[in-house]
Amino acid sequence: MDSEGVAMVWQIFSGTGEPASVEAWRALPGPPPWRNRGAAVRHFVPPEGLLDAVNAALHLRRPLLLSGPPGSGKSTLVGLIAAELELGEPLNWHVTSRSTRADGLYQYDALGRLHATQTEGDEGAAAVQNFVTLGPLGTALADPSRPRAVLIDEIDKSDLDLPGDLLNVLEEGIFEIPPLVRDAGAGDHASEKSSTLYHVRGADRAFYPVNNGLVERTNWPIIVLTSNNERTFPSPFLRRCVRFEMPTPNADFVQKVVASYLAEAAEQEQAKIGEFAQRLVAGENLALDQLLNYIYLVSGEARDGARDRLEEVLLAELSGK
């Protein structure tokens, strides 16, 4: 059965290369619920202590730094916070080793504007604000209507200075967009300073007011930082965060997670759930969605013959090999 209780055909692909029917693709099942972000948020099972850490971060207006292995639910939490507090869609920023402070605040397409000034007959099309886009953090600071939830994912992959630079921006609640500042300054007069209001596209495709190229915080954003523990952070950075380490799931917790998605199958697969939990406690590098994938696929009689092969494929340790 799939997540909606509909019987699934296991062997959709036969390997013969011959189409089974004119519209064989219709045999493709819907995705399992944990592959849908909205469903994953609704089924999220918070580990003990996490709710207190979230509430501490909300009261203190501090970022929440979640640490733990991949697949432990760290990035799902921000969607749950945004849904419960009615903050709109979360703003997501996936950090890499090349990410800079500016990437989170704004991007400016200088080459695009240069091309537009040379080819467009309409001056409005080449207006500088058309080539500025706010980043996820910049959008949250610019939104005057409500606080926004921001996920800064895998902050431990960044260069050494980025975490501190971002917290400095959050503390100050203000940053400049130099192309807009220069454009506004070009209209200054000797006796009076003009005020130029720009409307800049955000990371969520909405437009936000920016006065004279200066973004000033109206509402404190709710920031969730995640780390896979690939590096350590300096003490000044840690001091300005509320920290929570996602605990190693025990058998009871794993059972709750599986039951939240696959209630009947969870009862039938208690032995496999206990075995998986033991592997986690022993320090093996595993993610809970591996177990969900496995139980989801082997819970039907038509797939009993593939059970051992699926276990080998889906429940192998995440060694990177």
PDB file of C-alpha atoms in Angstrom:
ATOM      1  CA  MET A   1       0.000   0.000   0.000  1.00  0.00           C
ATOM      2  CA  ASP A   2       1.136   3.572  -0.598  1.00  0.00           C
ATOM      3  CA  SER A   3       0.649   6.468   1.841  1.00  0.00           C
ATOM      4  CA  GLU A   4      -2.999   6.817   0.727  1.00  0.00           C
ATOM      5  CA  GLY A   5      -3.826   3.125   1.147  1.00  0.00           C
ATOM      6  CA  VAL A   6      -3.740   2.342  -2.586  1.00  0.00           C
ATOM      7  CA  ALA A   7      -2.176  -0.953  -3.665  1.00  0.00           C
ATOM      8  CA  MET A   8       1.078  -0.379  -5.533  1.00  0.00           C
ATOM      9  CA  VAL A   9       2.591  -2.370  -8.347  1.00  0.00           C
ATOM     10  CA  TRP A  10       6.167  -3.160  -7.282  1.00  0.00           C
ATOM     11  CA  GLN A  11       7.828  -3.901 -10.605  1.00  0.00           C
ATOM     12  CA  ILE A  12       7.105  -0.713 -12.530  1.00  0.00           C
ATOM     13  CA  PHE A  13      10.379  -1.099 -14.417  1.00  0.00           C
ATOM     14  CA  SER A  14      11.096  -4.533 -15.918  1.00  0.00           C
ATOM     15  CA  GLY A  15      14.407  -3.809 -17.633  1.00  0.00           C
ATOM     16  CA  THR A  16      13.289  -5.152 -21.011  1.00  0.00           C
ATOM     17  CA  GLY A  17      13.149  -1.770 -22.679  1.00  0.00           C
ATOM     18  CA  GLU A  18       9.705  -2.609 -24.056  1.00  0.00           C
ATOM     19  CA  PRO A  19       6.835  -0.301 -23.043  1.00  0.00           C
ATOM     20  CA  ALA A  20       4.225  -2.189 -21.035  1.00  0.00           C
ATOM     21  CA  SER A  21       1.459   0.083 -22.308  1.00  0.00           C
ATOM     22  CA  VAL A  22       0.944   3.394 -24.055  1.00  0.00           C
ATOM     23  CA  GLU A  23       0.862   5.225 -20.697  1.00  0.00           C
ATOM     24  CA  ALA A  24       3.005   3.020 -18.470  1.00  0.00           C
ATOM     25  CA  TRP A  25       4.107   6.066 -16.481  1.00  0.00           C
ATOM     26  CA  ARG A  26       0.659   6.131 -14.862  1.00  0.00           C
ATOM     27  CA  ALA A  27       1.785   3.180 -12.737  1.00  0.00           C
ATOM     28  CA  LEU A  28       4.198   5.501 -10.923  1.00  0.00           C
ATOM     29  CA  PRO A  29       2.985   5.900  -7.310  1.00  0.00           C
ATOM     30  CA  GLY A  30       2.740   9.173  -5.449  1.00  0.00           C
ATOM     31  CA  PRO A  31       5.762  10.100  -3.333  1.00  0.00           C
ATOM     32  CA  PRO A  32       5.850   8.938   0.288  1.00  0.00           C
ATOM     33  CA  PRO A  33       4.691  11.618   2.753  1.00  0.00           C
ATOM     34  CA  TRP A  34       8.151  12.433   4.134  1.00  0.00           C
ATOM     35  CA  ARG A  35       9.209  13.516   0.630  1.00  0.00           C
ATOM     36  CA  ASN A  36       6.705  16.376   0.889  1.00  0.00           C
ATOM     37  CA  ARG A  37       7.991  19.239   3.042  1.00  0.00           C
ATOM     38  CA  GLY A  38       4.530  20.210   4.275  1.00  0.00           C
ATOM     39  CA  ALA A  39       3.766  16.655   5.368  1.00  0.00           C
ATOM     40  CA  ALA A  40       7.202  16.310   6.968  1.00  0.00           C
ATOM     41  CA  VAL A  41       6.471  19.396   9.059  1.00  0.00           C
ATOM     42  CA  ARG A  42       3.119  17.998  10.218  1.00  0.00           C
ATOM     43  CA  HIS A  43       4.686  14.656  11.183  1.00  0.00           C
ATOM     44  CA  PHE A  44       7.759  16.108  12.870  1.00  0.00           C
ATOM     45  CA  VAL A  45       8.460  14.481  16.256  1.00  0.00           C
ATOM     46  CA  PRO A  46      10.532  16.857  18.428  1.00  0.00           C
ATOM     47  CA  PRO A  47      13.112  15.160  20.655  1.00  0.00           C
ATOM     48  CA  GLU A  48      13.080  15.863  24.375  1.00  0.00           C
ATOM     49  CA  GLY A  49      14.400  19.329  25.207  1.00  0.00           C
ATOM     50  CA  LEU A  50      13.969  20.822  21.733  1.00  0.00           C
ATOM     51  CA  LEU A  51      10.783  22.741  22.541  1.00  0.00           C
ATOM     52  CA  ASP A  52      12.502  24.486  25.469  1.00  0.00           C
ATOM     53  CA  ALA A  53      15.442  25.421  23.238  1.00  0.00           C
ATOM     54  CA  VAL A  54      13.103  26.896  20.600  1.00  0.00           C
ATOM     55  CA  ASN A  55      11.169  28.908  23.176  1.00  0.00           C
ATOM     56  CA  ALA A  56      14.404  30.170  24.741  1.00  0.00           C
ATOM     57  CA  ALA A  57      15.558  31.387  21.311  1.00  0.00           C
ATOM     58  CA  LEU A  58      12.193  33.087  20.684  1.00  0.00           C
ATOM     59  CA  HIS A  59      12.229  34.900  24.031  1.00  0.00           C
ATOM     60  CA  LEU A  60      15.870  35.971  23.740  1.00  0.00           C
ATOM     61  CA  ARG A  61      15.666  36.878  20.025  1.00  0.00           C
ATOM     62  CA  ARG A  62      18.713  34.706  19.474  1.00  0.00           C
ATOM     63  CA  PRO A  63      19.419  32.333  16.576  1.00  0.00           C
ATOM     64  CA  LEU A  64      18.865  28.658  17.330  1.00  0.00           C
ATOM     65  CA  LEU A  65      21.903  26.551  16.390  1.00  0.00           C
ATOM     66  CA  LEU A  66      20.892  22.924  15.794  1.00  0.00           C
ATOM     67  CA  SER A  67      23.703  20.392  15.599  1.00  0.00           C
ATOM     68  CA  GLY A  68      23.503  16.743  14.662  1.00  0.00           C
ATOM     69  CA  PRO A  69      23.984  14.269  11.838  1.00  0.00           C
ATOM     70  CA  PRO A  70      22.268  14.645   8.447  1.00  0.00           C
ATOM     71  CA  GLY A  71      18.724  13.319   8.396  1.00  0.00           C
ATOM     72  CA  SER A  72      17.983  14.057  12.049  1.00  0.00           C
ATOM     73  CA  GLY A  73      15.225  16.566  11.247  1.00  0.00           C
ATOM     74  CA  LYS A  74      17.158  19.792  11.807  1.00  0.00           C
ATOM     75  CA  SER A  75      15.990  21.603   8.683  1.00  0.00           C
ATOM     76  CA  THR A  76      12.352  20.522   9.130  1.00  0.00           C
ATOM     77  CA  LEU A  77      12.001  22.441  12.393  1.00  0.00           C
ATOM     78  CA  VAL A  78      11.944  25.888  10.788  1.00  0.00           C
ATOM     79  CA  GLY A  79       8.848  24.925   8.773  1.00  0.00           C
ATOM     80  CA  LEU A  80       7.086  23.822  11.933  1.00  0.00           C
ATOM     81  CA  ILE A  81       7.914  27.107  13.683  1.00  0.00           C
ATOM     82  CA  ALA A  82       6.771  29.156  10.682  1.00  0.00           C
ATOM     83  CA  ALA A  83       3.500  27.225  10.382  1.00  0.00           C
ATOM     84  CA  GLU A  84       2.603  27.426  14.076  1.00  0.00           C
ATOM     85  CA  LEU A  85       3.467  31.125  14.456  1.00  0.00           C
ATOM     86  CA  GLU A  86       1.933  32.037  11.054  1.00  0.00           C
ATOM     87  CA  LEU A  87       5.137  33.554   9.704  1.00  0.00           C
ATOM     88  CA  GLY A  88       4.588  32.667   6.054  1.00  0.00           C
ATOM     89  CA  GLU A  89       6.883  30.424   4.032  1.00  0.00           C
ATOM     90  CA  PRO A  90      10.339  30.023   5.585  1.00  0.00           C
ATOM     91  CA  LEU A  91      13.255  31.624   3.776  1.00  0.00           C
ATOM     92  CA  ASN A  92      15.963  29.051   3.065  1.00  0.00           C
ATOM     93  CA  TRP A  93      19.663  29.635   2.538  1.00  0.00           C
ATOM     94  CA  HIS A  94      21.844  26.607   1.903  1.00  0.00           C
ATOM     95  CA  VAL A  95      25.413  27.594   2.796  1.00  0.00           C
ATOM     96  CA  THR A  96      28.454  26.325   0.896  1.00  0.00           C
ATOM     97  CA  SER A  97      32.190  26.915   1.257  1.00  0.00           C
ATOM     98  CA  ARG A  98      31.848  29.747  -1.280  1.00  0.00           C
ATOM     99  CA  SER A  99      28.959  31.530   0.427  1.00  0.00           C
ATOM    100  CA  THR A 100      29.526  35.134   1.512  1.00  0.00           C
ATOM    101  CA  ARG A 101      27.705  37.554   3.778  1.00  0.00           C
ATOM    102  CA  ALA A 102      26.399  39.376   0.702  1.00  0.00           C
ATOM    103  CA  ASP A 103      24.766  36.179  -0.620  1.00  0.00           C
ATOM    104  CA  GLY A 104      22.455  36.145   2.361  1.00  0.00           C
ATOM    105  CA  LEU A 105      21.670  39.871   2.140  1.00  0.00           C
ATOM    106  CA  TYR A 106      21.416  40.825  -1.541  1.00  0.00           C
ATOM    107  CA  GLN A 107      22.687  40.160  -5.055  1.00  0.00           C
ATOM    108  CA  TYR A 108      23.334  42.809  -7.700  1.00  0.00           C
ATOM    109  CA  ASP A 109      23.429  41.942 -11.404  1.00  0.00           C
ATOM    110  CA  ALA A 110      25.886  44.604 -12.574  1.00  0.00           C
ATOM    111  CA  LEU A 111      26.465  43.003 -15.981  1.00  0.00           C
ATOM    112  CA  GLY A 112      22.734  42.702 -16.587  1.00  0.00           C
ATOM    113  CA  ARG A 113      22.217  46.371 -15.834  1.00  0.00           C
ATOM    114  CA  LEU A 114      25.137  47.381 -18.057  1.00  0.00           C
ATOM    115  CA  HIS A 115      23.613  45.418 -20.917  1.00  0.00           C
ATOM    116  CA  ALA A 116      20.182  46.966 -20.268  1.00  0.00           C
ATOM    117  CA  THR A 117      21.569  50.529 -20.299  1.00  0.00           C
ATOM    118  CA  GLN A 118      23.213  49.841 -23.653  1.00  0.00           C
ATOM    119  CA  THR A 119      20.317  48.095 -25.373  1.00  0.00           C
ATOM    120  CA  GLU A 120      17.040  49.193 -23.775  1.00  0.00           C
ATOM    121  CA  GLY A 121      15.298  52.304 -25.033  1.00  0.00           C
ATOM    122  CA  ASP A 122      13.212  52.608 -21.873  1.00  0.00           C
ATOM    123  CA  GLU A 123      15.185  54.133 -18.985  1.00  0.00           C
ATOM    124  CA  GLY A 124      12.849  52.476 -16.481  1.00  0.00           C
ATOM    125  CA  ALA A 125      13.902  49.029 -17.641  1.00  0.00           C
ATOM    126  CA  ALA A 126      17.507  49.848 -16.692  1.00  0.00           C
ATOM    127  CA  ALA A 127      16.612  51.245 -13.244  1.00  0.00           C
ATOM    128  CA  VAL A 128      19.094  49.958 -10.684  1.00  0.00           C
ATOM    129  CA  GLN A 129      16.427  48.480  -8.406  1.00  0.00           C
ATOM    130  CA  ASN A 130      15.456  46.053 -11.180  1.00  0.00           C
ATOM    131  CA  PHE A 131      18.857  44.376 -10.863  1.00  0.00           C
ATOM    132  CA  VAL A 132      18.954  44.008  -7.073  1.00  0.00           C
ATOM    133  CA  THR A 133      17.476  40.935  -5.360  1.00  0.00           C
ATOM    134  CA  LEU A 134      17.347  40.497  -1.613  1.00  0.00           C
ATOM    135  CA  GLY A 135      18.802  37.273  -0.207  1.00  0.00           C
ATOM    136  CA  PRO A 136      16.958  35.162   2.392  1.00  0.00           C
ATOM    137  CA  LEU A 137      18.345  37.043   5.384  1.00  0.00           C
ATOM    138  CA  GLY A 138      18.003  40.406   3.634  1.00  0.00           C
ATOM    139  CA  THR A 139      14.350  39.619   2.855  1.00  0.00           C
ATOM    140  CA  ALA A 140      13.638  38.813   6.496  1.00  0.00           C
ATOM    141  CA  LEU A 141      15.197  42.088   7.652  1.00  0.00           C
ATOM    142  CA  ALA A 142      13.359  44.100   4.979  1.00  0.00           C
ATOM    143  CA  ASP A 143       9.868  42.678   5.583  1.00  0.00           C
ATOM    144  CA  PRO A 144       7.952  45.346   7.553  1.00  0.00           C
ATOM    145  CA  SER A 145       4.779  43.281   8.007  1.00  0.00           C
ATOM    146  CA  ARG A 146       5.836  40.413  10.326  1.00  0.00           C
ATOM    147  CA  PRO A 147       8.808  38.420  11.584  1.00  0.00           C
ATOM    148  CA  ARG A 148      10.118  35.869   9.107  1.00  0.00           C
ATOM    149  CA  ALA A 149      11.581  32.448   9.759  1.00  0.00           C
ATOM    150  CA  VAL A 150      14.964  31.847   8.107  1.00  0.00           C
ATOM    151  CA  LEU A 151      16.798  28.548   7.748  1.00  0.00           C
ATOM    152  CA  ILE A 152      20.559  28.970   7.344  1.00  0.00           C
ATOM    153  CA  ASP A 153      21.427  25.402   6.490  1.00  0.00           C
ATOM    154  CA  GLU A 154      24.825  23.768   7.068  1.00  0.00           C
ATOM    155  CA  ILE A 155      26.541  26.840   8.475  1.00  0.00           C
ATOM    156  CA  ASP A 156      29.515  24.611   9.345  1.00  0.00           C
ATOM    157  CA  LYS A 157      30.385  24.449   5.636  1.00  0.00           C
ATOM    158  CA  SER A 158      31.052  28.208   5.489  1.00  0.00           C
ATOM    159  CA  ASP A 159      34.393  29.970   5.727  1.00  0.00           C
ATOM    160  CA  LEU A 160      35.630  30.972   9.165  1.00  0.00           C
ATOM    161  CA  ASP A 161      34.338  34.546   9.169  1.00  0.00           C
ATOM    162  CA  LEU A 162      30.811  34.092   7.827  1.00  0.00           C
ATOM    163  CA  PRO A 163      29.014  32.970  11.034  1.00  0.00           C
ATOM    164  CA  GLY A 164      30.264  35.949  13.015  1.00  0.00           C
ATOM    165  CA  ASP A 165      29.560  38.369  10.151  1.00  0.00           C
ATOM    166  CA  LEU A 166      25.961  37.185   9.946  1.00  0.00           C
ATOM    167  CA  LEU A 167      25.379  37.541  13.672  1.00  0.00           C
ATOM    168  CA  ASN A 168      26.788  41.067  13.530  1.00  0.00           C
ATOM    169  CA  VAL A 169      24.171  41.949  10.903  1.00  0.00           C
ATOM    170  CA  LEU A 170      21.438  40.400  13.023  1.00  0.00           C
ATOM    171  CA  GLU A 171      22.540  42.318  16.110  1.00  0.00           C
ATOM    172  CA  GLU A 172      22.651  45.628  14.236  1.00  0.00           C
ATOM    173  CA  GLY A 173      19.509  44.954  12.189  1.00  0.00           C
ATOM    174  CA  ILE A 174      20.695  47.166   9.359  1.00  0.00           C
ATOM    175  CA  PHE A 175      22.720  46.903   6.161  1.00  0.00           C
ATOM    176  CA  GLU A 176      23.369  48.914   3.009  1.00  0.00           C
ATOM    177  CA  ILE A 177      22.910  47.924  -0.610  1.00  0.00           C
ATOM    178  CA  PRO A 178      25.757  49.912  -2.233  1.00  0.00           C
ATOM    179  CA  PRO A 179      24.301  50.171  -5.784  1.00  0.00           C
ATOM    180  CA  LEU A 180      21.132  51.699  -4.382  1.00  0.00           C
ATOM    181  CA  VAL A 181      23.062  53.949  -1.986  1.00  0.00           C
ATOM    182  CA  ARG A 182      25.125  55.299  -4.911  1.00  0.00           C
ATOM    183  CA  ASP A 183      22.032  55.795  -7.044  1.00  0.00           C
ATOM    184  CA  ALA A 184      20.234  57.650  -4.254  1.00  0.00           C
ATOM    185  CA  GLY A 185      23.308  59.771  -3.569  1.00  0.00           C
ATOM    186  CA  ALA A 186      23.481  60.835  -7.200  1.00  0.00           C
ATOM    187  CA  GLY A 187      20.274  62.805  -6.647  1.00  0.00           C
ATOM    188  CA  ASP A 188      21.554  64.759  -3.643  1.00  0.00           C
ATOM    189  CA  HIS A 189      21.455  68.573  -3.771  1.00  0.00           C
ATOM    190  CA  ALA A 190      23.749  70.943  -1.975  1.00  0.00           C
ATOM    191  CA  SER A 191      21.017  72.368   0.226  1.00  0.00           C
ATOM    192  CA  GLU A 192      18.863  69.317   0.868  1.00  0.00           C
ATOM    193  CA  LYS A 193      19.215  65.563   0.845  1.00  0.00           C
ATOM    194  CA  SER A 194      16.641  63.758  -1.264  1.00  0.00           C
ATOM    195  CA  SER A 195      14.930  60.555  -0.174  1.00  0.00           C
ATOM    196  CA  THR A 196      14.611  57.767  -2.705  1.00  0.00           C
ATOM    197  CA  LEU A 197      12.277  54.850  -2.085  1.00  0.00           C
ATOM    198  CA  TYR A 198      13.070  51.671  -3.987  1.00  0.00           C
ATOM    199  CA  HIS A 199      10.988  48.530  -4.265  1.00  0.00           C
ATOM    200  CA  VAL A 200      13.267  45.513  -4.382  1.00  0.00           C
ATOM    201  CA  ARG A 201      12.368  41.901  -5.114  1.00  0.00           C
ATOM    202  CA  GLY A 202      12.913  39.544  -2.176  1.00  0.00           C
ATOM    203  CA  ALA A 203      13.964  35.910  -2.070  1.00  0.00           C
ATOM    204  CA  ASP A 204      10.242  35.030  -1.899  1.00  0.00           C
ATOM    205  CA  ARG A 205       9.513  37.051  -5.097  1.00  0.00           C
ATOM    206  CA  ALA A 206       7.552  39.711  -3.200  1.00  0.00           C
ATOM    207  CA  PHE A 207       8.726  43.351  -3.291  1.00  0.00           C
ATOM    208  CA  TYR A 208       9.953  45.275  -0.250  1.00  0.00           C
ATOM    209  CA  PRO A 209      10.549  48.997   0.334  1.00  0.00           C
ATOM    210  CA  VAL A 210      14.171  50.099   0.695  1.00  0.00           C
ATOM    211  CA  ASN A 211      14.759  53.754   1.513  1.00  0.00           C
ATOM    212  CA  ASN A 212      17.966  55.306   0.129  1.00  0.00           C
ATOM    213  CA  GLY A 213      19.519  51.860  -0.237  1.00  0.00           C
ATOM    214  CA  LEU A 214      19.385  51.184   3.509  1.00  0.00           C
ATOM    215  CA  VAL A 215      17.575  48.120   4.873  1.00  0.00           C
ATOM    216  CA  GLU A 216      16.505  48.556   8.496  1.00  0.00           C
ATOM    217  CA  ARG A 217      14.930  45.819  10.573  1.00  0.00           C
ATOM    218  CA  THR A 218      11.317  46.303  11.625  1.00  0.00           C
ATOM    219  CA  ASN A 219      10.847  42.814  13.064  1.00  0.00           C
ATOM    220  CA  TRP A 220      13.436  40.467  14.544  1.00  0.00           C
ATOM    221  CA  PRO A 221      13.662  37.429  12.265  1.00  0.00           C
ATOM    222  CA  ILE A 222      13.553  33.919  13.698  1.00  0.00           C
ATOM    223  CA  ILE A 223      16.781  32.231  12.664  1.00  0.00           C
ATOM    224  CA  VAL A 224      17.499  28.493  12.681  1.00  0.00           C
ATOM    225  CA  LEU A 225      21.099  27.565  11.914  1.00  0.00           C
ATOM    226  CA  THR A 226      21.990  23.941  11.271  1.00  0.00           C
ATOM    227  CA  SER A 227      25.342  22.218  11.590  1.00  0.00           C
ATOM    228  CA  ASN A 228      26.426  18.670  10.773  1.00  0.00           C
ATOM    229  CA  ASN A 229      29.311  19.029  13.253  1.00  0.00           C
ATOM    230  CA  GLU A 230      31.908  19.209  10.487  1.00  0.00           C
ATOM    231  CA  ARG A 231      33.777  21.952  12.360  1.00  0.00           C
ATOM    232  CA  THR A 232      33.862  23.804  15.650  1.00  0.00           C
ATOM    233  CA  PHE A 233      32.752  27.411  16.115  1.00  0.00           C
ATOM    234  CA  PRO A 234      34.461  30.182  18.095  1.00  0.00           C
ATOM    235  CA  SER A 235      33.143  31.000  21.549  1.00  0.00           C
ATOM    236  CA  PRO A 236      31.832  34.502  20.625  1.00  0.00           C
ATOM    237  CA  PHE A 237      29.618  32.919  17.965  1.00  0.00           C
ATOM    238  CA  LEU A 238      28.336  30.196  20.283  1.00  0.00           C
ATOM    239  CA  ARG A 239      27.641  32.750  23.025  1.00  0.00           C
ATOM    240  CA  ARG A 240      25.210  34.575  20.762  1.00  0.00           C
ATOM    241  CA  CYS A 241      23.217  31.439  19.851  1.00  0.00           C
ATOM    242  CA  VAL A 242      20.869  29.138  21.714  1.00  0.00           C
ATOM    243  CA  ARG A 243      22.387  25.711  21.059  1.00  0.00           C
ATOM    244  CA  PHE A 244      20.735  22.315  20.865  1.00  0.00           C
ATOM    245  CA  GLU A 245      22.345  19.001  19.943  1.00  0.00           C
ATOM    246  CA  MET A 246      19.895  16.591  18.310  1.00  0.00           C
ATOM    247  CA  PRO A 247      20.151  13.453  20.474  1.00  0.00           C
ATOM    248  CA  THR A 248      20.826   9.964  19.142  1.00  0.00           C
ATOM    249  CA  PRO A 249      17.345   8.448  18.671  1.00  0.00           C
ATOM    250  CA  ASN A 250      16.470   5.502  20.903  1.00  0.00           C
ATOM    251  CA  ALA A 251      14.062   2.706  19.965  1.00  0.00           C
ATOM    252  CA  ASP A 252      11.047   4.509  21.458  1.00  0.00           C
ATOM    253  CA  PHE A 253      11.730   7.679  19.483  1.00  0.00           C
ATOM    254  CA  VAL A 254      12.335   5.773  16.225  1.00  0.00           C
ATOM    255  CA  GLN A 255       9.066   3.900  16.789  1.00  0.00           C
ATOM    256  CA  LYS A 256       7.180   7.207  17.188  1.00  0.00           C
ATOM    257  CA  VAL A 257       8.657   8.632  13.993  1.00  0.00           C
ATOM    258  CA  VAL A 258       7.840   5.537  11.922  1.00  0.00           C
ATOM    259  CA  ALA A 259       4.356   5.291  13.438  1.00  0.00           C
ATOM    260  CA  SER A 260       3.625   8.939  12.604  1.00  0.00           C
ATOM    261  CA  TYR A 261       3.959   8.076   8.906  1.00  0.00           C
ATOM    262  CA  LEU A 262       3.345   4.324   8.680  1.00  0.00           C
ATOM    263  CA  ALA A 263       1.182   3.353  11.649  1.00  0.00           C
ATOM    264  CA  GLU A 264       0.239  -0.216  10.655  1.00  0.00           C
ATOM    265  CA  ALA A 265       3.637  -1.047   9.163  1.00  0.00           C
ATOM    266  CA  ALA A 266       5.367   0.252  12.298  1.00  0.00           C
ATOM    267  CA  GLU A 267       3.593  -2.397  14.364  1.00  0.00           C
ATOM    268  CA  GLN A 268       4.642  -5.121  11.942  1.00  0.00           C
ATOM    269  CA  GLU A 269       8.272  -4.007  11.780  1.00  0.00           C
ATOM    270  CA  GLN A 270       9.121  -3.524  15.455  1.00  0.00           C
ATOM    271  CA  ALA A 271      12.064  -5.936  15.265  1.00  0.00           C
ATOM    272  CA  LYS A 272      13.626  -4.005  12.365  1.00  0.00           C
ATOM    273  CA  ILE A 273      12.965  -0.696  14.143  1.00  0.00           C
ATOM    274  CA  GLY A 274      14.734  -1.966  17.272  1.00  0.00           C
ATOM    275  CA  GLU A 275      17.666  -3.237  15.209  1.00  0.00           C
ATOM    276  CA  PHE A 276      17.981   0.113  13.436  1.00  0.00           C
ATOM    277  CA  ALA A 277      17.901   1.998  16.761  1.00  0.00           C
ATOM    278  CA  GLN A 278      20.683  -0.237  18.102  1.00  0.00           C
ATOM    279  CA  ARG A 279      22.817   0.633  15.102  1.00  0.00           C
ATOM    280  CA  LEU A 280      22.240   4.343  15.766  1.00  0.00           C
ATOM    281  CA  VAL A 281      23.200   4.010  19.431  1.00  0.00           C
ATOM    282  CA  ALA A 282      26.324   2.087  18.399  1.00  0.00           C
ATOM    283  CA  GLY A 283      27.422   5.153  16.439  1.00  0.00           C
ATOM    284  CA  GLU A 284      26.679   4.077  12.878  1.00  0.00           C
ATOM    285  CA  ASN A 285      26.095   6.940  10.443  1.00  0.00           C
ATOM    286  CA  LEU A 286      22.430   6.464   9.530  1.00  0.00           C
ATOM    287  CA  ALA A 287      19.417   8.690   8.847  1.00  0.00           C
ATOM    288  CA  LEU A 288      15.847   7.984   9.929  1.00  0.00           C
ATOM    289  CA  ASP A 289      14.473   8.423   6.436  1.00  0.00           C
ATOM    290  CA  GLN A 290      16.490   5.350   5.402  1.00  0.00           C
ATOM    291  CA  LEU A 291      14.345   3.260   7.744  1.00  0.00           C
ATOM    292  CA  LEU A 292      11.151   4.972   6.552  1.00  0.00           C
ATOM    293  CA  ASN A 293      12.080   4.229   2.946  1.00  0.00           C
ATOM    294  CA  TYR A 294      12.757   0.588   3.723  1.00  0.00           C
ATOM    295  CA  ILE A 295       9.598  -0.081   5.752  1.00  0.00           C
ATOM    296  CA  TYR A 296       7.475   1.771   3.212  1.00  0.00           C
ATOM    297  CA  LEU A 297       8.709  -0.475   0.412  1.00  0.00           C
ATOM    298  CA  VAL A 298       8.685  -3.850   2.179  1.00  0.00           C
ATOM    299  CA  SER A 299       5.302  -3.477   3.882  1.00  0.00           C
ATOM    300  CA  GLY A 300       3.418  -5.056   0.951  1.00  0.00           C
ATOM    301  CA  GLU A 301       3.282  -8.776   0.165  1.00  0.00           C
ATOM    302  CA  ALA A 302       4.278  -8.177  -3.456  1.00  0.00           C
ATOM    303  CA  ARG A 303       7.687  -6.969  -2.279  1.00  0.00           C
ATOM    304  CA  ASP A 304       8.553  -9.770   0.148  1.00  0.00           C
ATOM    305  CA  GLY A 305      10.897 -11.312  -2.400  1.00  0.00           C
ATOM    306  CA  ALA A 306      12.912  -8.090  -2.610  1.00  0.00           C
ATOM    307  CA  ARG A 307      13.163  -7.553   1.147  1.00  0.00           C
ATOM    308  CA  ASP A 308      16.786  -8.660   1.622  1.00  0.00           C
ATOM    309  CA  ARG A 309      17.975  -6.824  -1.462  1.00  0.00           C
ATOM    310  CA  LEU A 310      16.201  -3.638  -0.384  1.00  0.00           C
ATOM    311  CA  GLU A 311      17.736  -3.873   3.090  1.00  0.00           C
ATOM    312  CA  GLU A 312      21.194  -4.021   1.557  1.00  0.00           C
ATOM    313  CA  VAL A 313      20.467  -1.058  -0.716  1.00  0.00           C
ATOM    314  CA  LEU A 314      18.524   1.196   1.664  1.00  0.00           C
ATOM    315  CA  LEU A 315      19.892   0.505   5.146  1.00  0.00           C
ATOM    316  CA  ALA A 316      23.609   0.652   4.405  1.00  0.00           C
ATOM    317  CA  GLU A 317      25.621   3.008   6.579  1.00  0.00           C
ATOM    318  CA  LEU A 318      26.172   6.480   5.092  1.00  0.00           C
ATOM    319  CA  SER A 319      29.900   6.062   4.701  1.00  0.00           C
ATOM    320  CA  GLY A 320      30.163   8.094   1.490  1.00  0.00           C
ATOM    321  CA  LYS A 321      31.555   5.074  -0.384  1.00  0.00           C
TER     322      LYS A 321
END
